[in-house]
Tab-separated table of C-alpha atoms in Angstrom:
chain	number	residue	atom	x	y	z
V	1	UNK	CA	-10.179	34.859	8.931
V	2	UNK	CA	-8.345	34.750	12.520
V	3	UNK	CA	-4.540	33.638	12.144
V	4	UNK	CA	-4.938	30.403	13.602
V	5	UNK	CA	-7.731	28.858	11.485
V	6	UNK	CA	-6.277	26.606	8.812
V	7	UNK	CA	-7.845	26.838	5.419
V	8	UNK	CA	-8.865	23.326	4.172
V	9	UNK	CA	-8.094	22.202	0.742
V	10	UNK	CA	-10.615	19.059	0.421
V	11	UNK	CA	-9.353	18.436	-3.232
V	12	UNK	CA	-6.587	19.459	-5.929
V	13	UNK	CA	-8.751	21.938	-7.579
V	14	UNK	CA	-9.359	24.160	-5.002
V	15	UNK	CA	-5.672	24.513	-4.311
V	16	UNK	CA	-5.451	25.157	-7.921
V	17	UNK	CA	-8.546	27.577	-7.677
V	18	UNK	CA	-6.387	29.353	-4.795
V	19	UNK	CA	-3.254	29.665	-6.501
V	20	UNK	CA	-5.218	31.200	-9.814
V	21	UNK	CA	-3.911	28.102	-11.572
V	22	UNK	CA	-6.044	26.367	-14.697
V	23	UNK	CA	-8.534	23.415	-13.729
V	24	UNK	CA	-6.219	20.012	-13.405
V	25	UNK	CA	-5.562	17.667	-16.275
V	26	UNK	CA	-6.471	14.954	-13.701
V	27	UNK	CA	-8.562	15.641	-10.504
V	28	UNK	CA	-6.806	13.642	-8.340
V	29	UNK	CA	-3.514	14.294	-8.999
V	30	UNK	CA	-1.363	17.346	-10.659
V	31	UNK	CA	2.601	18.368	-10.888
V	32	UNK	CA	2.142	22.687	-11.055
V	33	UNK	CA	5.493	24.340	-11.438
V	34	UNK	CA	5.157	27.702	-8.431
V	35	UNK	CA	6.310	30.043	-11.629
V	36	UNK	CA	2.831	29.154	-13.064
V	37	UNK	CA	0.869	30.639	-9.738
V	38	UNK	CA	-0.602	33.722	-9.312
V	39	UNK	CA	0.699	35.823	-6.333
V	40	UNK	CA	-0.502	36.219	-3.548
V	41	UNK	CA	-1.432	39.407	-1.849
V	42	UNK	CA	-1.705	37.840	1.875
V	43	UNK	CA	1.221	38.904	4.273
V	44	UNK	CA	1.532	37.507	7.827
V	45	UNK	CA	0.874	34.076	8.123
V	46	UNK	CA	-1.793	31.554	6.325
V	47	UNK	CA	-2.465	28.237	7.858
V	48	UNK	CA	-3.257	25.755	5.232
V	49	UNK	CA	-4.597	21.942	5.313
V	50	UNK	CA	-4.086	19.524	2.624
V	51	UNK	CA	-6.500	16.266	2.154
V	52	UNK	CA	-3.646	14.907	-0.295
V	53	UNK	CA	-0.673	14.253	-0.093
V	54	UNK	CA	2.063	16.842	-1.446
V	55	UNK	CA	5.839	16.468	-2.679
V	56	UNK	CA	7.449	19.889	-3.663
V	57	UNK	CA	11.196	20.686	-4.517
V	58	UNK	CA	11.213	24.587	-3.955
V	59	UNK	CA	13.998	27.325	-4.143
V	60	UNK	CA	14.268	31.075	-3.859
V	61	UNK	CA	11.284	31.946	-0.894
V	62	UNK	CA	10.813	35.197	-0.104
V	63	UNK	CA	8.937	33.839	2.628
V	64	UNK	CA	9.042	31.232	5.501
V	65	UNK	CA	7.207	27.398	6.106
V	66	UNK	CA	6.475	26.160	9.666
V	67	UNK	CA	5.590	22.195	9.816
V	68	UNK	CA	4.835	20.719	13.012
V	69	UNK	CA	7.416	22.523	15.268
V	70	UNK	CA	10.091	23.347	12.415
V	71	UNK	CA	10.572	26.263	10.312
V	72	UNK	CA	12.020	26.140	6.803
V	73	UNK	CA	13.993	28.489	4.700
V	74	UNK	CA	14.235	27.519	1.236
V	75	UNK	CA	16.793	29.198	-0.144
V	76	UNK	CA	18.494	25.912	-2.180
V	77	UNK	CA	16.738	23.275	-3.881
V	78	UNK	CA	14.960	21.623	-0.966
V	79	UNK	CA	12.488	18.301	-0.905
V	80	UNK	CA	9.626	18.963	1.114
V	81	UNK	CA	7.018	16.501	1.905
V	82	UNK	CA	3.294	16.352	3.501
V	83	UNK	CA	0.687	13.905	4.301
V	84	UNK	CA	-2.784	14.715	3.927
V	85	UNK	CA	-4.701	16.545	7.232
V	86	UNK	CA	-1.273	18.267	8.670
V	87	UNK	CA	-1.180	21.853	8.475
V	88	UNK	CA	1.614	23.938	6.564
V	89	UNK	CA	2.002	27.390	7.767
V	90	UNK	CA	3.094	29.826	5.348
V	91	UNK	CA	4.663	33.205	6.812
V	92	UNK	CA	4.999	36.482	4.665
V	93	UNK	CA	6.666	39.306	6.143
V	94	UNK	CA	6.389	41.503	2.308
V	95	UNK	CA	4.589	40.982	-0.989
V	96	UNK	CA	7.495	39.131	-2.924
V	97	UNK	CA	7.992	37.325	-6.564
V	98	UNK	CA	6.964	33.177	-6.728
V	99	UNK	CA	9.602	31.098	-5.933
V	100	UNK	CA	11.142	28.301	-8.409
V	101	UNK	CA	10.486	24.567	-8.546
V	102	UNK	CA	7.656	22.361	-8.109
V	103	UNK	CA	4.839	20.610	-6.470
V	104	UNK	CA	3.082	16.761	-6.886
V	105	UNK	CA	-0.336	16.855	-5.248
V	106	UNK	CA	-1.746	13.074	-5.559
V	107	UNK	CA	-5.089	12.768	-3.622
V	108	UNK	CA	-5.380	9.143	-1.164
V	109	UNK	CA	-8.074	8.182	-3.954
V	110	UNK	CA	-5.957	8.193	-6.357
V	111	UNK	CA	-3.740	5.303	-4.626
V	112	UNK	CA	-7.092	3.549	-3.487
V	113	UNK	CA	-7.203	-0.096	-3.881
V	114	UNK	CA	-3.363	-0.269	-4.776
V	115	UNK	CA	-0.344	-1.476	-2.627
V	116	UNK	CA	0.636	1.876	-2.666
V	117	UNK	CA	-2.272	2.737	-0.608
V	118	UNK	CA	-0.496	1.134	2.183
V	119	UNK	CA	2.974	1.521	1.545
V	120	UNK	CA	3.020	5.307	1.143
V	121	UNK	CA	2.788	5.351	5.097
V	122	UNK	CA	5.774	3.455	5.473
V	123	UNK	CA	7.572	6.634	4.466
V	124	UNK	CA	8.819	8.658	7.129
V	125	UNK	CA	9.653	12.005	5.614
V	126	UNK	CA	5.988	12.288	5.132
V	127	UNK	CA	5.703	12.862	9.216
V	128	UNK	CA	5.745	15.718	11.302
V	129	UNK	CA	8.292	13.934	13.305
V	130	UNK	CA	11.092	14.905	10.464
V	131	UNK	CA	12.515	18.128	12.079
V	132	UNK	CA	14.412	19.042	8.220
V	133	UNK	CA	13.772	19.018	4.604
V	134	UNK	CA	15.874	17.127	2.142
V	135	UNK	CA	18.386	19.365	0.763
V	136	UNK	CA	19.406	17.703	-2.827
V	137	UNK	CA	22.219	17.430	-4.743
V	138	UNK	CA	22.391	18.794	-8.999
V	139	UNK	CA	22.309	15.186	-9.572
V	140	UNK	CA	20.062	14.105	-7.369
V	141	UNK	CA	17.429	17.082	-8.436
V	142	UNK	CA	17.854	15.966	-11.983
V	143	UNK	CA	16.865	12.491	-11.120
V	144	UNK	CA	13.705	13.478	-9.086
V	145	UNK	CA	12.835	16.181	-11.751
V	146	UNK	CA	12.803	13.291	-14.825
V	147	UNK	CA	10.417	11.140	-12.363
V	148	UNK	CA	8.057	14.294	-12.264
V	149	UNK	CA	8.075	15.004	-16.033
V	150	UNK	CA	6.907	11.184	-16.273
V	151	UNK	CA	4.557	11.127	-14.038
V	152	UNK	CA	3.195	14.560	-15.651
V	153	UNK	CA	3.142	13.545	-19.493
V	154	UNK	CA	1.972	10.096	-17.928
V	155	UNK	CA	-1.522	12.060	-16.657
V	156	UNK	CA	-1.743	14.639	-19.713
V	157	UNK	CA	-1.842	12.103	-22.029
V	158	UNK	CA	-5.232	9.866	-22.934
V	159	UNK	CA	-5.691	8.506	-19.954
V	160	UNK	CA	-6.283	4.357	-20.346
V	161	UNK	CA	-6.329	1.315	-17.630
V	162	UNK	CA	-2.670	1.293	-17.732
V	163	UNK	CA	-2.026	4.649	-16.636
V	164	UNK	CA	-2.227	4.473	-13.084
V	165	UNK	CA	-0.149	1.771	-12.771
V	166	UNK	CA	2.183	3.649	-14.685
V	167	UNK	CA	2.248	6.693	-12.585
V	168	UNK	CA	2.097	4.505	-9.147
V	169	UNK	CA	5.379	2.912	-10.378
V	170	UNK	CA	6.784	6.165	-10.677
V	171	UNK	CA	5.604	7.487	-7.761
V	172	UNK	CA	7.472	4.208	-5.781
V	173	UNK	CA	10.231	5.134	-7.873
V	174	UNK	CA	10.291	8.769	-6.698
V	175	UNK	CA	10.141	8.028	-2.801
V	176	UNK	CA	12.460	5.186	-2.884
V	177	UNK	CA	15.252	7.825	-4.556
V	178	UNK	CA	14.078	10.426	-1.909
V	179	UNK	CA	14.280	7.493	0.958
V	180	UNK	CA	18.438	7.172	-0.518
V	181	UNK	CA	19.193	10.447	-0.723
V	182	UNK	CA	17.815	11.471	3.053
V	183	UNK	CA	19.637	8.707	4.219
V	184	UNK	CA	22.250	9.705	2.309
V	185	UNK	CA	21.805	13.488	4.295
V	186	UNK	CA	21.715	11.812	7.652
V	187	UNK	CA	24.769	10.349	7.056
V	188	UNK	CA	26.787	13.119	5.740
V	189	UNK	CA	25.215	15.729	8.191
V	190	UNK	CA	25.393	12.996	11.280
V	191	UNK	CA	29.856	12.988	10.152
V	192	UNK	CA	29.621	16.788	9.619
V	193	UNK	CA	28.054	17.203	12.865
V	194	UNK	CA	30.377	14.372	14.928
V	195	UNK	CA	33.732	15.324	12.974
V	196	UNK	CA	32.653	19.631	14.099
């Protein structure tokens, strides 16, 4: 497959198909931790395409991330968000181990018919206009990480007519804490920045 053509992932389970994971609890939305995946043998660089959207806290790459014109190292625990139909390039210069953390996949279905639906846009971290990730705090990564252990014993459990409302309140919960704390980065970087 030439460099440049992206592959498309039209649902979760095909990026869990990819990444030799086990069939979702939930097909329209899943929290895999990147220990779980099975490594991958492609070096050089894979264009890939999500049709959900995708929240990930990641640490220790061996490799690179290029989204829209910015390329990310993630070498600390670093936020990392994507809306569905932009295309994350992942570069591998060796064969190295899976990195640490965590991904939320929730497919635009899933929100269908729900403020949320709506709202998500209003989020501008999801854009390709953000030129850097959010780089979090101890605290602030054991906040986000309690959201995604709710949200994930939210969709293993028996699932009833209350649990997506459940997990959509989370989910508002989750990117109104990672709205604070970028805010909370463009402040401290903007003084950094002005003071050096």
């Amino acid at each position: 497959m030439p460099d440049n053509q992206p592959i498309r992932l039209k649902t979760i389970s095909e990026f869990h198909t990819l990444r030799g994971l086990p069939k979702p609890k939930h097909p329209l939305i899943s929290v895999i931790n990147f220990e779980d995946m099975a490594e991958t043998s492609v070096i050089g660089r894979q264009n890939l395409m999500f049709d959900f959207y995708m929240i990930s806290v990641k640490r220790d790459m061996t490799h690179k991330y290029r989204y829209g014109q910015q390329d990310y190292d993630f070498d600390e625990g670093v936020m990392f968000c994507m809306a569905p139909h932009q295309i994350l390039s992942v570069i591998r210069e060796e064969q190295g181990k899976n990195p640490s953390g965590w991904m939320l996949m929730i497919h635009p279905d899933f929100l269908w018919n729900t403020p949320m639906a709506s709202a998500i846009k209003k989020y501008e971290f999801f854009d390709y206009s953000v030129n850097e990730a959010l780089f979090l705090s101890e605290d602030e990564e054991v906040k986000i990480q309690q959201i995604i252990e709710n949200i994930k014993q939210e969709y293993q459990t028996n699932i009833d007519k209350f649990s997506q409302n459940i997990i959509i309140s989370q989910l508002e919960t989750l990117l109104n804490y990672s709205e604070r704390f970028y805010q909370r980065q463009f402040i401290t970087r903007h003084k950094a920045h002005h003071q050096f």
